[in-house]
Tab-separated table of C-alpha atoms in Angstrom:
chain	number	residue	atom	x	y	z
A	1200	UNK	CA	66.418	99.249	37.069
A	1201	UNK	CA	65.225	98.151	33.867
A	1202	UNK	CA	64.473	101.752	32.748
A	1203	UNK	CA	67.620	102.606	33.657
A	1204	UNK	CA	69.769	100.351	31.926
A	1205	UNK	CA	67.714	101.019	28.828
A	1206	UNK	CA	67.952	104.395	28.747
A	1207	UNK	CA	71.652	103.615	29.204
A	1208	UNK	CA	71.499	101.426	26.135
A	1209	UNK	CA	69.608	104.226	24.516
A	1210	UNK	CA	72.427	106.452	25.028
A	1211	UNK	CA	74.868	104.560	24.087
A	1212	UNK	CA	73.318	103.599	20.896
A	1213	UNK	CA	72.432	107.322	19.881
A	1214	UNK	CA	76.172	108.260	21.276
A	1215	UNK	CA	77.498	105.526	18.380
A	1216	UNK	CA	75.330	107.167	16.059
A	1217	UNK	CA	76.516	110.338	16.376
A	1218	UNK	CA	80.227	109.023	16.262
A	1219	UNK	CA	79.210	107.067	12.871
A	1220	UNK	CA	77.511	109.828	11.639
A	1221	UNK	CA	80.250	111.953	12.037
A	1222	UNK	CA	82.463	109.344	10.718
A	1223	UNK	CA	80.528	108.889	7.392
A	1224	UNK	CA	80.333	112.427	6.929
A	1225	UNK	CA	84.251	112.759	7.646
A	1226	UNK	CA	84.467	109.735	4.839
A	1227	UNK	CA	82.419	111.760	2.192
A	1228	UNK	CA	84.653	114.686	2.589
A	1229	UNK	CA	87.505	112.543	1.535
A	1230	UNK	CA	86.041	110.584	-0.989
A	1231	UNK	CA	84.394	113.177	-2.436
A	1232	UNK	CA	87.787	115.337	-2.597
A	1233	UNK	CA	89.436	112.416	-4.352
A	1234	UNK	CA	86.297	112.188	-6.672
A	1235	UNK	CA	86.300	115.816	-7.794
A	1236	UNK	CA	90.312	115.705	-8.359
A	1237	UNK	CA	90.318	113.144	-10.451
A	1238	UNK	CA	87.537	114.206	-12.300
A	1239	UNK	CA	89.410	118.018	-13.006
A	1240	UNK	CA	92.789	116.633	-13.997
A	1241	UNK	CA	91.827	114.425	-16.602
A	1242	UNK	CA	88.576	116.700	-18.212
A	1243	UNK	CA	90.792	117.617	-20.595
A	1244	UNK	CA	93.676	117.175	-23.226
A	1245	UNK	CA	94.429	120.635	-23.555
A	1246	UNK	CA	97.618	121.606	-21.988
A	1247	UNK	CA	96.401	124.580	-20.312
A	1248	UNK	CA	93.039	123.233	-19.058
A	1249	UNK	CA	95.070	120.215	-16.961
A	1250	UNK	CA	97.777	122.993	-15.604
A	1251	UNK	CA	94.840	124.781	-14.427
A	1252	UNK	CA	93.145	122.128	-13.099
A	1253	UNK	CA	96.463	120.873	-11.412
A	1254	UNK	CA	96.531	124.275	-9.770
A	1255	UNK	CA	92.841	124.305	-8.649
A	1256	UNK	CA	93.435	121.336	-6.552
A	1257	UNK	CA	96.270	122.530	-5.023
A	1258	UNK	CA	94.914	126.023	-4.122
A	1259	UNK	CA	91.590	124.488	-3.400
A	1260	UNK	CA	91.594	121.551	-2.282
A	1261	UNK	CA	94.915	121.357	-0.755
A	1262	UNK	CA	95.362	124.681	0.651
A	1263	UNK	CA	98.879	125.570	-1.058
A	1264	UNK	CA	100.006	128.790	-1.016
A	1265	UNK	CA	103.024	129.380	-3.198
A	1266	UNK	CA	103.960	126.233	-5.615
A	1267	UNK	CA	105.923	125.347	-8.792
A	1268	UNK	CA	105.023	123.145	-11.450
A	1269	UNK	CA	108.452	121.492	-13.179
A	1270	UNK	CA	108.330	119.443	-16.144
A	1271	UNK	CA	111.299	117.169	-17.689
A	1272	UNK	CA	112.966	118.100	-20.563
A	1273	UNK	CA	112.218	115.011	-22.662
A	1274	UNK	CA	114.472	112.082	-21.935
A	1275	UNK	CA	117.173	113.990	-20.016
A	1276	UNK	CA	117.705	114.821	-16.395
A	1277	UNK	CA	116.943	118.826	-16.575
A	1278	UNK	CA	113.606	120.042	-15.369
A	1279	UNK	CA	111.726	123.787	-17.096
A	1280	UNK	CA	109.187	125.471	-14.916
A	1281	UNK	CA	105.888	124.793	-16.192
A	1282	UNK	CA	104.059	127.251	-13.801
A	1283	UNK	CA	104.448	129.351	-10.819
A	1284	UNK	CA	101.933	130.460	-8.300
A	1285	UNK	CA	102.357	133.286	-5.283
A	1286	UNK	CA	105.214	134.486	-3.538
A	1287	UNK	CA	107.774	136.926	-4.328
A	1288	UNK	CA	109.723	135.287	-6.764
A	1289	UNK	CA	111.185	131.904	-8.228
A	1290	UNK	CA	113.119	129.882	-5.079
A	1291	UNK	CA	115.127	127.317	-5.169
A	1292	UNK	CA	114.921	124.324	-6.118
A	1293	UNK	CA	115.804	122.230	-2.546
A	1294	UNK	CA	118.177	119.986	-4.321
A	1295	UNK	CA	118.378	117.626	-1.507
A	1296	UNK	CA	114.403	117.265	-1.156
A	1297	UNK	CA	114.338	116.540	-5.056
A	1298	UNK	CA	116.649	114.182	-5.172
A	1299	UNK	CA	115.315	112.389	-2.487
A	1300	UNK	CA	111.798	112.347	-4.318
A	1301	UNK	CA	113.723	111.885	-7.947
A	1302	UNK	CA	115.232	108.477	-5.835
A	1303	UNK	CA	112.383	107.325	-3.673
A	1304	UNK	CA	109.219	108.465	-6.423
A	1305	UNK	CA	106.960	108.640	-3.414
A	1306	UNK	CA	105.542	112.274	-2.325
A	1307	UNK	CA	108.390	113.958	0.216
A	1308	UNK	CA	106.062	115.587	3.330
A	1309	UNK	CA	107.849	118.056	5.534
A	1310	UNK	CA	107.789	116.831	9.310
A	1311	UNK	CA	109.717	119.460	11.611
A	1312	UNK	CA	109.834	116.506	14.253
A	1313	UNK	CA	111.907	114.512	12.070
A	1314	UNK	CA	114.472	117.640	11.721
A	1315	UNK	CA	113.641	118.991	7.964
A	1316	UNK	CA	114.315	122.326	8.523
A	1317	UNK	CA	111.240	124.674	8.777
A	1318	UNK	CA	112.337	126.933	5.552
A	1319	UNK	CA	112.265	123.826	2.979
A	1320	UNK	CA	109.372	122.959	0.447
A	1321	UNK	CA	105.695	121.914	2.533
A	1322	UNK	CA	105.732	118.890	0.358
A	1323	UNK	CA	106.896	117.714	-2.786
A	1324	UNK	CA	105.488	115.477	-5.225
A	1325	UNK	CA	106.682	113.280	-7.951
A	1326	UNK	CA	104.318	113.110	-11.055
A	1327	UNK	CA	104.599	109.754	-12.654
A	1328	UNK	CA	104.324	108.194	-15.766
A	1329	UNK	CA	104.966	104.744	-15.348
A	1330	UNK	CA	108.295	103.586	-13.903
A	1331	UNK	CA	109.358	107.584	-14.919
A	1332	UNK	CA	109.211	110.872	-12.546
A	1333	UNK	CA	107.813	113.147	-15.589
A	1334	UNK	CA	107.740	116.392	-12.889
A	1335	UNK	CA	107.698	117.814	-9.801
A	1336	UNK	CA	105.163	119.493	-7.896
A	1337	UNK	CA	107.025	121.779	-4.929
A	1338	UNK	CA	104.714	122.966	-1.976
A	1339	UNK	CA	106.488	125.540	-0.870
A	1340	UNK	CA	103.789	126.986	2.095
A	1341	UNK	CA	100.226	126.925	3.142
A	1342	UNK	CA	98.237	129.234	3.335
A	1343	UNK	CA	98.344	130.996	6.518
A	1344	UNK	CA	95.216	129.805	8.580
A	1345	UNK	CA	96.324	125.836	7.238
A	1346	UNK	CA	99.531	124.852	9.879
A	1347	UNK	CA	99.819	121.374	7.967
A	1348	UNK	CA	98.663	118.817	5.344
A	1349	UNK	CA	96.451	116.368	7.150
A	1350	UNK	CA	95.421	112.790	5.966
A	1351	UNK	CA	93.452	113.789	2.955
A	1352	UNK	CA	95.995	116.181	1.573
A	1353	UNK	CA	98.548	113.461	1.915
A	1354	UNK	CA	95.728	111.312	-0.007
A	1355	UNK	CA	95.067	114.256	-3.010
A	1356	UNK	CA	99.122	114.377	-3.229
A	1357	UNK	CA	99.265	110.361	-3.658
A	1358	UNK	CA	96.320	111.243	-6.138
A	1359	UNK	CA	98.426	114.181	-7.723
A	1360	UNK	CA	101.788	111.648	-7.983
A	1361	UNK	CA	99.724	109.390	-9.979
A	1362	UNK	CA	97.623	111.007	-12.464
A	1363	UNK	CA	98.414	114.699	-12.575
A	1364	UNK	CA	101.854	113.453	-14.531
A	1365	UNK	CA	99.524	111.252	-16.971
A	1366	UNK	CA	97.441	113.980	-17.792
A	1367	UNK	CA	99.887	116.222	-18.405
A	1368	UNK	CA	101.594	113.270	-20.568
A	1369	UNK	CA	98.348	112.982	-22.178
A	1370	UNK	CA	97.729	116.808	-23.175
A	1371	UNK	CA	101.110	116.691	-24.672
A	1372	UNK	CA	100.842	113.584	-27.239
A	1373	UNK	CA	97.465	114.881	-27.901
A	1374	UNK	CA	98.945	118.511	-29.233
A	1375	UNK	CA	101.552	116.526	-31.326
A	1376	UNK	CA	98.772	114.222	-32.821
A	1377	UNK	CA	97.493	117.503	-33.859
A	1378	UNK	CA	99.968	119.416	-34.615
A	1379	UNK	CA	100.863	116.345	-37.380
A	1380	UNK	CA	97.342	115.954	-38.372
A	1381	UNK	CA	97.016	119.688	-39.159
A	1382	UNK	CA	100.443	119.484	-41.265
A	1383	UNK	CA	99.108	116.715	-43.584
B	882	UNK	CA	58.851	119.213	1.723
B	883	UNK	CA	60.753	120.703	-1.150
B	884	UNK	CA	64.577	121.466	-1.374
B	885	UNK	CA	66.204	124.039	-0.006
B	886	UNK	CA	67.729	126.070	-2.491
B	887	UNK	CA	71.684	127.059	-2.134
B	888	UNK	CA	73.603	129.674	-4.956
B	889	UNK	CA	77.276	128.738	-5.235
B	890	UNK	CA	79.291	131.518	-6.523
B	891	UNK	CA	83.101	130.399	-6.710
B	892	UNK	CA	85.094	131.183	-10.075
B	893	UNK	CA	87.034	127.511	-9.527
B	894	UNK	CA	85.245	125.267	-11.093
B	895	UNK	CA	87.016	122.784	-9.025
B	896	UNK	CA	85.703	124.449	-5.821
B	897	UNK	CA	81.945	124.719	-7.932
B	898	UNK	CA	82.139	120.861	-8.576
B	899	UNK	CA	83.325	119.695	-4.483
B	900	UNK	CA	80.903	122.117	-3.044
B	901	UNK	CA	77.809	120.989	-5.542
B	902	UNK	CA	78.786	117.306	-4.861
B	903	UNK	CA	78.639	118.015	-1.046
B	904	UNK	CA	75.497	120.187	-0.898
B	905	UNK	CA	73.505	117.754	-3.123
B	906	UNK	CA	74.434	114.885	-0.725
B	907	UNK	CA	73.521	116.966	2.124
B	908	UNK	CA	69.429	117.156	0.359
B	909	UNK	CA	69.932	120.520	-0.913
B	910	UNK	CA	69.316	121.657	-4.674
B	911	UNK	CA	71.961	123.989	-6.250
B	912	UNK	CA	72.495	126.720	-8.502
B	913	UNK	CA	75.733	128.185	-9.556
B	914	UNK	CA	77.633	131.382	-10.584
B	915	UNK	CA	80.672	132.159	-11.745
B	916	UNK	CA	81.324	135.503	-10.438
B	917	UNK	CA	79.408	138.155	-8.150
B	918	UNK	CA	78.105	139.853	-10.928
B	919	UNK	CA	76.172	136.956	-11.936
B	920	UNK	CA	75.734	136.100	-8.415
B	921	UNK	CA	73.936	139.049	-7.590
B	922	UNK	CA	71.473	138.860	-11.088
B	923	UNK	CA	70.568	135.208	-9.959
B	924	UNK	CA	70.126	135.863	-5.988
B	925	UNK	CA	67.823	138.614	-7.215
B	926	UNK	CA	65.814	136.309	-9.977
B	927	UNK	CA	66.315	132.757	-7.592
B	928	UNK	CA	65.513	133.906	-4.629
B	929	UNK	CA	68.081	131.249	-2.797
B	930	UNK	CA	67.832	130.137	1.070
B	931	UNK	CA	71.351	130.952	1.051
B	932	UNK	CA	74.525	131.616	-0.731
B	933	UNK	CA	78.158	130.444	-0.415
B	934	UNK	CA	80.437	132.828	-2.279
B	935	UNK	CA	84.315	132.758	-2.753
B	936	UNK	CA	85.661	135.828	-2.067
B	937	UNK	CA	88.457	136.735	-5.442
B	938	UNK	CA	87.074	136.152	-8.306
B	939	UNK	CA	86.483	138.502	-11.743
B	940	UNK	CA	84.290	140.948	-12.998
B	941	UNK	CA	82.628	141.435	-9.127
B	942	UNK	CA	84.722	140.339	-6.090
B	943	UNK	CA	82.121	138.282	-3.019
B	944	UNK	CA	82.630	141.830	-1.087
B	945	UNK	CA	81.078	143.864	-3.564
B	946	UNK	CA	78.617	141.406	-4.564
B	947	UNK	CA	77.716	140.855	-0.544
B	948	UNK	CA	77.636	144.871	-0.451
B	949	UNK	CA	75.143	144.784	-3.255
B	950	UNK	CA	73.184	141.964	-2.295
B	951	UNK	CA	72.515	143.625	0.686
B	952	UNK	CA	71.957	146.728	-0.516
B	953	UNK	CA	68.883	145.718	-2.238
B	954	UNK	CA	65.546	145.105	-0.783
B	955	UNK	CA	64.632	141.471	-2.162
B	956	UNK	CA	68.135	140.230	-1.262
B	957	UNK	CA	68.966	141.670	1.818
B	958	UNK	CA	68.157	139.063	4.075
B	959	UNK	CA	69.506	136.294	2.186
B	960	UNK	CA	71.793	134.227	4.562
B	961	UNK	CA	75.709	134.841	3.306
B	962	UNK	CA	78.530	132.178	3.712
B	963	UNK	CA	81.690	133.337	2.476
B	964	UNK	CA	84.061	130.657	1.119
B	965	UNK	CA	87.973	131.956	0.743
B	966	UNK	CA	91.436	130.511	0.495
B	967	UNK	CA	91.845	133.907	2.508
B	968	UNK	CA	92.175	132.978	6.363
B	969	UNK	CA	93.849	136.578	7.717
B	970	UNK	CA	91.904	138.309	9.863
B	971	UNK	CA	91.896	141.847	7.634
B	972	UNK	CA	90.156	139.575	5.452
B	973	UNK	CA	87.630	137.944	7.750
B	974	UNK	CA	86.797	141.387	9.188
B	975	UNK	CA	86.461	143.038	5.296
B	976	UNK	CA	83.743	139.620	4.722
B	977	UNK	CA	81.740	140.874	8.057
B	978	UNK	CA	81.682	144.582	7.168
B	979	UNK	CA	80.033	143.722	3.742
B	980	UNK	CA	77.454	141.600	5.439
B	981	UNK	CA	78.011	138.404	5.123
B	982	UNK	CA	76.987	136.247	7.957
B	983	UNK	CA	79.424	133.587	8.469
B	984	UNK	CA	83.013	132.644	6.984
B	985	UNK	CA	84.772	129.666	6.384
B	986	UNK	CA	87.842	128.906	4.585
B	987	UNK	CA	89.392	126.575	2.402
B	988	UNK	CA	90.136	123.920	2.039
B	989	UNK	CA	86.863	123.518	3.226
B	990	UNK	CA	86.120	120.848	5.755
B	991	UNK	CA	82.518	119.179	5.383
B	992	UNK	CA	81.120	118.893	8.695
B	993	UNK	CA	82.273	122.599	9.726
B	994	UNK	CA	80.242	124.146	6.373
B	995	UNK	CA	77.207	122.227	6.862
B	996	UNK	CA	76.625	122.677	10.638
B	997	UNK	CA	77.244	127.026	9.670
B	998	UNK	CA	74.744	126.272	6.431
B	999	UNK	CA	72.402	124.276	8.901
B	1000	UNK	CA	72.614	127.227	11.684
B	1001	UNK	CA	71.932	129.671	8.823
B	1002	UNK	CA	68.514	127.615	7.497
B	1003	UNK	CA	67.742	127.251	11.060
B	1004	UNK	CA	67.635	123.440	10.700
């Protein structure tokens, strides 16, 4: 009886260790993710490293197929394309989706549940600078073997909302403190 | 016991920096390349337990460089993961012709590339 109930308490303990070990490893994926995100989007001032960088994560990391980068046009309300990956050309922009995100500043997810029609954007994110939506990043698909963002994407997009904006903020001040230090 | 030794080949240095963070806190040491070309010239002078290679990336793609690492005598038997954003099954079927000897695509998940890299090492 004794045996018994040991090697019961043996297998449970070496069951829980399994489950934690799985858990911690599960926990470094994420934080490690987060780490390495970070880490690319603000390596560098130029303009073109942190758009690249920007991109890695979402093609990498991510899993986004076809996206858009938009930037503000300085004070006013009119966003430029910054860059464009995949697909067969520019779409639109989902007016109602930006708006939504331009109003709320929090990342927009698509859930088919909720009745957001399967054709919209994946996602779409605001990129911040302060109290000020800077950009947008639109998600519009996956890749093909990736059916939907899971917890860590939605973490990397949170990431993305807050310092992919500041970064590109960043690499821009950083080319004017140039541009007038090279003119003096 | 010393390290195993794993060549990362991935153009990204995004992907090079998550998959070198991962691998190192797995116990393993880690060398890198940027595309198969240099991939293949480092397999041959490293002598790796195994290689994880992205599949599109410049000068030589990870289906020619799989191709030619197993074309060649001190590289042939060199265990080949191949890493790719490209899930179709054309794809998976094009990585298996050239050699390799598992898949697994991104984003990568943790626990799925370290139990294939553990079957791989037989560990």
């Amino acid at each position: 009886m004794r045996t018994t109930s040991t090697t019961i308490e043996l297998d449970a303990d070496t069951a829980c260790q399994r489950g934690c070990g799985a858990r911690t490893e599960h926990l470094s994926s994420i934080v490690a993710n987060l780490y390495v995100a970070l880490k690319r989007i603000h390596s560098s001032l130029d303009r073109e490293d942190v758009l690249g960088a920007i991109r890695d994560v979402l093609e990498n990391q991510i899993g986004a197929e076809e996206f858009a980068i938009f930037e503000r046009d300085g004070d006013g309300a009119a966003f430029s394309l910054s860059l464009y990956v995949a697909g067969s050309g520019v779409r639109a922009l989902y007016v109602r989706v930006l708006e939504e995100v331009l109003a709320s500043h929090a990342v927009y997810v698509r859930s088919v549940a909720s009745g957001d029609p399967p054709e919209g954007p994946a996602a779409c994110i605001p990129l911040r600078v302060g109290e000020r939506v800077t950009g947008i990043i639109m998600i519009y698909s996956l890749l093909c073997h990736k059916e939907r963002l899971d917890p860590l994407d939605l973490e990397l997009c949170d990431l993305l909302a807050a310092h992919a904006g500041v970064a590109l903020y960043a690499s821009a001040l950083h080319a004017r403190s140039k541009a007038e230090g090279g003119g003096r | 016991m010393p390290r195993k030794k794993i060549l990362l080949v991935d153009d990204s240095s995004t992907a090079r920096m998550l998959l070198r963070l991962m691998l190192s806190g797995w116990g393993y040491a880690v060398m890198e390349a940027h595309d198969g070309r240099e991939a293949v010239l480092k397999a041959t002078s490293e002598h790796p337990d195994a290689i994880l290679m992205d599949i599109v990336m410049p000068v030589m793609s990870g289906i020619e460089a799989c191709r030619a690492l197993r074309a060649a005598e001190p590289t042939r038997n060199i265990p080949i993961i191949l890493v790719s954003t490209r899930g179709e099954g054309d794809f998976i079927e094009a990585g298996f012709k050239s050699g390799c000897n598992d898949y697994v695509t991104k984003p990568i998940a943790g626990p799925e590339l370290l139990n294939k890299l553990r079957d791989q090492l037989e560990e």
